[in-house]
Amino acid sequence: MRDPTLRGERLGRQLRELRESYERALAAPRVHERALGDPHVLFEVAGSTFALRAAELGELRNATDLVRVPAGGPLIAGAIAHRQEIVQVIDLRALFELPERGGPAGFVLVLRPLALRTGVLCERLLGLHRVAPDALSRLDRVYASGHFMHGARSVAVLRSEALVQDPEPG
């Protein structure tokens, strides 16, 4: 008959080794993920394609929840109630002087909490796409940090912090 004490020690040693191996793997740089690039959410507004880093997005809401705010100015499409907070919603058509489209906006991309709760109105979601670092051309613009091609589409990567800090330039 086997000694249960030895069996328990062996199991304890295996668990320690497993835990140490797991901790080493977590601490190791994830080169393969960096090579694939950061995930971005691609969306369309007035026929133009934009992206936001997925890490900058909190949630996706239906635009039917949008309430027009008369005092909001042309850049503020309205507001939505989100988790007991009021979220201002920016209309990129007004910000970038894009043409009005016939169809209604479909979604509000709620940005992760910064100083001011903000969302971005979009007409159509195009999905999640990883952008490899070598595919991203850097831009030094107020509202855009970069640009890349997704098939035949030119995609501008928006700076969420700029949208939150200054939704009404002036």
Short mmCIF file of C-alpha atoms in Angstrom, two decimals:
data_model
loop_
_atom_site.label_atom_id
_atom_site.label_comp_id
_atom_site.label_asym_id
_atom_site.label_seq_id
_atom_site.Cartn_x
_atom_site.Cartn_y
_atom_site.Cartn_z
CA MET A 1 0.00 0.00 0.00
CA ARG A 2 1.22 3.50 -0.86
CA ASP A 3 1.97 6.02 1.80
CA PRO A 4 -0.67 8.84 1.59
CA THR A 5 1.87 11.30 2.96
CA LEU A 6 4.23 10.73 0.01
CA ARG A 7 1.35 11.00 -2.41
CA GLY A 8 0.26 14.32 -0.85
CA GLU A 9 3.81 15.66 -1.00
CA ARG A 10 4.12 14.68 -4.66
CA LEU A 11 0.80 16.31 -5.48
CA GLY A 12 1.82 19.44 -3.56
CA ARG A 13 5.13 19.58 -5.48
CA GLN A 14 3.33 19.17 -8.82
CA LEU A 15 0.88 21.95 -7.94
CA ARG A 16 3.76 24.27 -6.93
CA GLU A 17 5.59 23.53 -10.19
CA LEU A 18 2.42 24.13 -12.17
CA ARG A 19 1.79 27.44 -10.35
CA GLU A 20 5.40 28.58 -10.89
CA SER A 21 5.22 27.64 -14.57
CA TYR A 22 1.95 29.55 -14.92
CA GLU A 23 3.40 32.63 -13.20
CA ARG A 24 6.49 32.54 -15.46
CA ALA A 25 4.25 32.31 -18.52
CA LEU A 26 2.20 35.30 -17.37
CA ALA A 27 5.32 37.35 -16.70
CA ALA A 28 6.91 36.52 -20.05
CA PRO A 29 6.45 39.05 -22.84
CA ARG A 30 3.76 37.96 -25.25
CA VAL A 31 5.71 38.44 -28.43
CA HIS A 32 3.23 36.58 -30.61
CA GLU A 33 0.36 38.84 -29.50
CA ARG A 34 2.39 42.01 -30.07
CA ALA A 35 3.31 40.82 -33.55
CA LEU A 36 -0.39 40.35 -34.34
CA GLY A 37 -1.11 43.89 -33.18
CA ASP A 38 -3.70 45.56 -31.01
CA PRO A 39 -7.35 44.70 -31.62
CA HIS A 40 -9.37 47.61 -33.04
CA VAL A 41 -13.12 47.97 -33.52
CA LEU A 42 -13.85 49.13 -37.06
CA PHE A 43 -16.98 51.11 -37.81
CA GLU A 44 -18.49 53.26 -40.51
CA VAL A 45 -19.86 56.79 -40.41
CA ALA A 46 -21.15 58.47 -43.60
CA GLY A 47 -19.21 56.04 -45.79
CA SER A 48 -15.90 56.68 -44.00
CA THR A 49 -14.22 53.98 -41.95
CA PHE A 50 -12.83 54.61 -38.48
CA ALA A 51 -11.26 52.49 -35.75
CA LEU A 52 -10.87 52.72 -32.00
CA ARG A 53 -8.59 50.48 -29.99
CA ALA A 54 -10.79 47.81 -28.43
CA ALA A 55 -9.18 48.51 -25.04
CA GLU A 56 -10.61 52.06 -25.19
CA LEU A 57 -14.19 50.89 -25.57
CA GLY A 58 -16.46 50.14 -22.67
CA GLU A 59 -19.69 48.99 -24.28
CA LEU A 60 -21.85 49.03 -27.35
CA ARG A 61 -25.32 50.55 -27.08
CA ASN A 62 -28.21 50.78 -29.50
CA ALA A 63 -28.63 54.29 -30.95
CA THR A 64 -32.39 54.09 -30.38
CA ASP A 65 -31.57 54.97 -26.75
CA LEU A 66 -30.21 58.35 -27.89
CA VAL A 67 -32.03 61.44 -26.60
CA ARG A 68 -31.49 64.66 -28.57
CA VAL A 69 -30.09 67.51 -26.48
CA PRO A 70 -30.99 70.89 -28.03
CA ALA A 71 -28.22 72.77 -26.19
CA GLY A 72 -25.59 70.22 -27.23
CA GLY A 73 -24.39 71.97 -30.36
CA PRO A 74 -23.74 70.37 -33.74
CA LEU A 75 -21.06 67.93 -32.55
CA ILE A 76 -23.18 66.42 -29.80
CA ALA A 77 -25.74 64.06 -31.30
CA GLY A 78 -27.42 63.68 -27.94
CA ALA A 79 -27.04 61.68 -24.76
CA ILE A 80 -27.81 58.24 -23.43
CA ALA A 81 -28.27 56.92 -19.93
CA HIS A 82 -25.60 54.34 -19.23
CA ARG A 83 -25.12 52.65 -15.85
CA GLN A 84 -26.77 55.49 -13.97
CA GLU A 85 -24.65 58.11 -15.76
CA ILE A 86 -25.35 60.47 -18.62
CA VAL A 87 -23.09 59.86 -21.63
CA GLN A 88 -22.67 62.58 -24.23
CA VAL A 89 -22.63 61.15 -27.76
CA ILE A 90 -20.41 62.71 -30.43
CA ASP A 91 -21.48 62.82 -34.07
CA LEU A 92 -18.36 62.28 -36.19
CA ARG A 93 -20.25 63.53 -39.26
CA ALA A 94 -20.26 67.01 -37.75
CA LEU A 95 -16.73 66.76 -36.35
CA PHE A 96 -15.17 65.76 -39.69
CA GLU A 97 -17.70 67.56 -41.92
CA LEU A 98 -18.88 64.32 -43.49
CA PRO A 99 -22.05 64.20 -45.57
CA GLU A 100 -25.32 63.26 -43.94
CA ARG A 101 -26.44 59.77 -44.87
CA GLY A 102 -30.03 58.76 -45.36
CA GLY A 103 -30.01 55.94 -42.84
CA PRO A 104 -30.15 56.33 -39.09
CA ALA A 105 -27.16 55.72 -36.87
CA GLY A 106 -27.16 52.21 -35.53
CA PHE A 107 -24.92 52.17 -32.47
CA VAL A 108 -23.19 54.18 -29.79
CA LEU A 109 -19.67 53.07 -28.94
CA VAL A 110 -19.29 54.02 -25.27
CA LEU A 111 -15.70 54.91 -24.46
CA ARG A 112 -14.02 53.68 -21.31
CA PRO A 113 -14.38 56.12 -18.45
CA LEU A 114 -12.07 59.06 -18.59
CA ALA A 115 -12.83 62.52 -17.22
CA LEU A 116 -16.12 62.79 -19.09
CA ARG A 117 -18.42 59.95 -20.13
CA THR A 118 -18.51 59.99 -23.93
CA GLY A 119 -19.79 57.83 -26.74
CA VAL A 120 -19.37 57.90 -30.51
CA LEU A 121 -22.29 57.52 -32.89
CA CYS A 122 -21.74 55.01 -35.69
CA GLU A 123 -23.92 53.78 -38.53
CA ARG A 124 -22.46 50.34 -38.99
CA LEU A 125 -20.05 48.06 -37.16
CA LEU A 126 -17.50 46.34 -39.37
CA GLY A 127 -15.98 44.08 -36.73
CA LEU A 128 -12.85 43.52 -34.72
CA HIS A 129 -9.52 43.65 -36.50
CA ARG A 130 -5.95 43.30 -35.22
CA VAL A 131 -3.66 45.98 -36.62
CA ALA A 132 -0.05 44.88 -36.92
CA PRO A 133 2.39 47.59 -35.87
CA ASP A 134 4.04 47.65 -39.30
CA ALA A 135 0.64 48.16 -41.00
CA LEU A 136 -0.13 51.30 -39.00
CA SER A 137 1.04 54.63 -40.38
CA ARG A 138 1.40 57.15 -37.59
CA LEU A 139 -0.46 60.45 -37.86
CA ASP A 140 0.01 63.52 -35.73
CA ARG A 141 -3.52 64.85 -35.84
CA VAL A 142 -5.73 66.13 -33.07
CA TYR A 143 -8.34 63.38 -33.43
CA ALA A 144 -6.41 60.63 -35.28
CA SER A 145 -3.30 58.78 -34.16
CA GLY A 146 -2.85 56.57 -37.19
CA HIS A 147 -4.08 55.17 -40.45
CA PHE A 148 -4.11 51.72 -42.05
CA MET A 149 -5.65 49.90 -44.97
CA HIS A 150 -8.24 47.21 -44.38
CA GLY A 151 -8.77 45.63 -47.78
CA ALA A 152 -9.71 48.54 -50.03
CA ARG A 153 -10.84 50.68 -47.09
CA SER A 154 -8.74 53.48 -45.68
CA VAL A 155 -9.19 53.45 -41.89
CA ALA A 156 -8.43 56.33 -39.52
CA VAL A 157 -7.58 55.33 -35.94
CA LEU A 158 -9.22 57.83 -33.61
CA ARG A 159 -7.76 59.20 -30.38
CA SER A 160 -10.43 58.57 -27.77
CA GLU A 161 -8.76 60.91 -25.28
CA ALA A 162 -9.04 63.81 -27.77
CA LEU A 163 -12.72 63.07 -28.39
CA VAL A 164 -13.39 63.09 -24.65
CA GLN A 165 -11.36 66.19 -23.83
CA ASP A 166 -12.57 68.44 -26.60
CA PRO A 167 -15.83 67.34 -28.21
CA GLU A 168 -16.67 70.95 -29.12
CA PRO A 169 -13.56 72.69 -30.55
CA GLY A 170 -13.52 76.40 -30.39
#
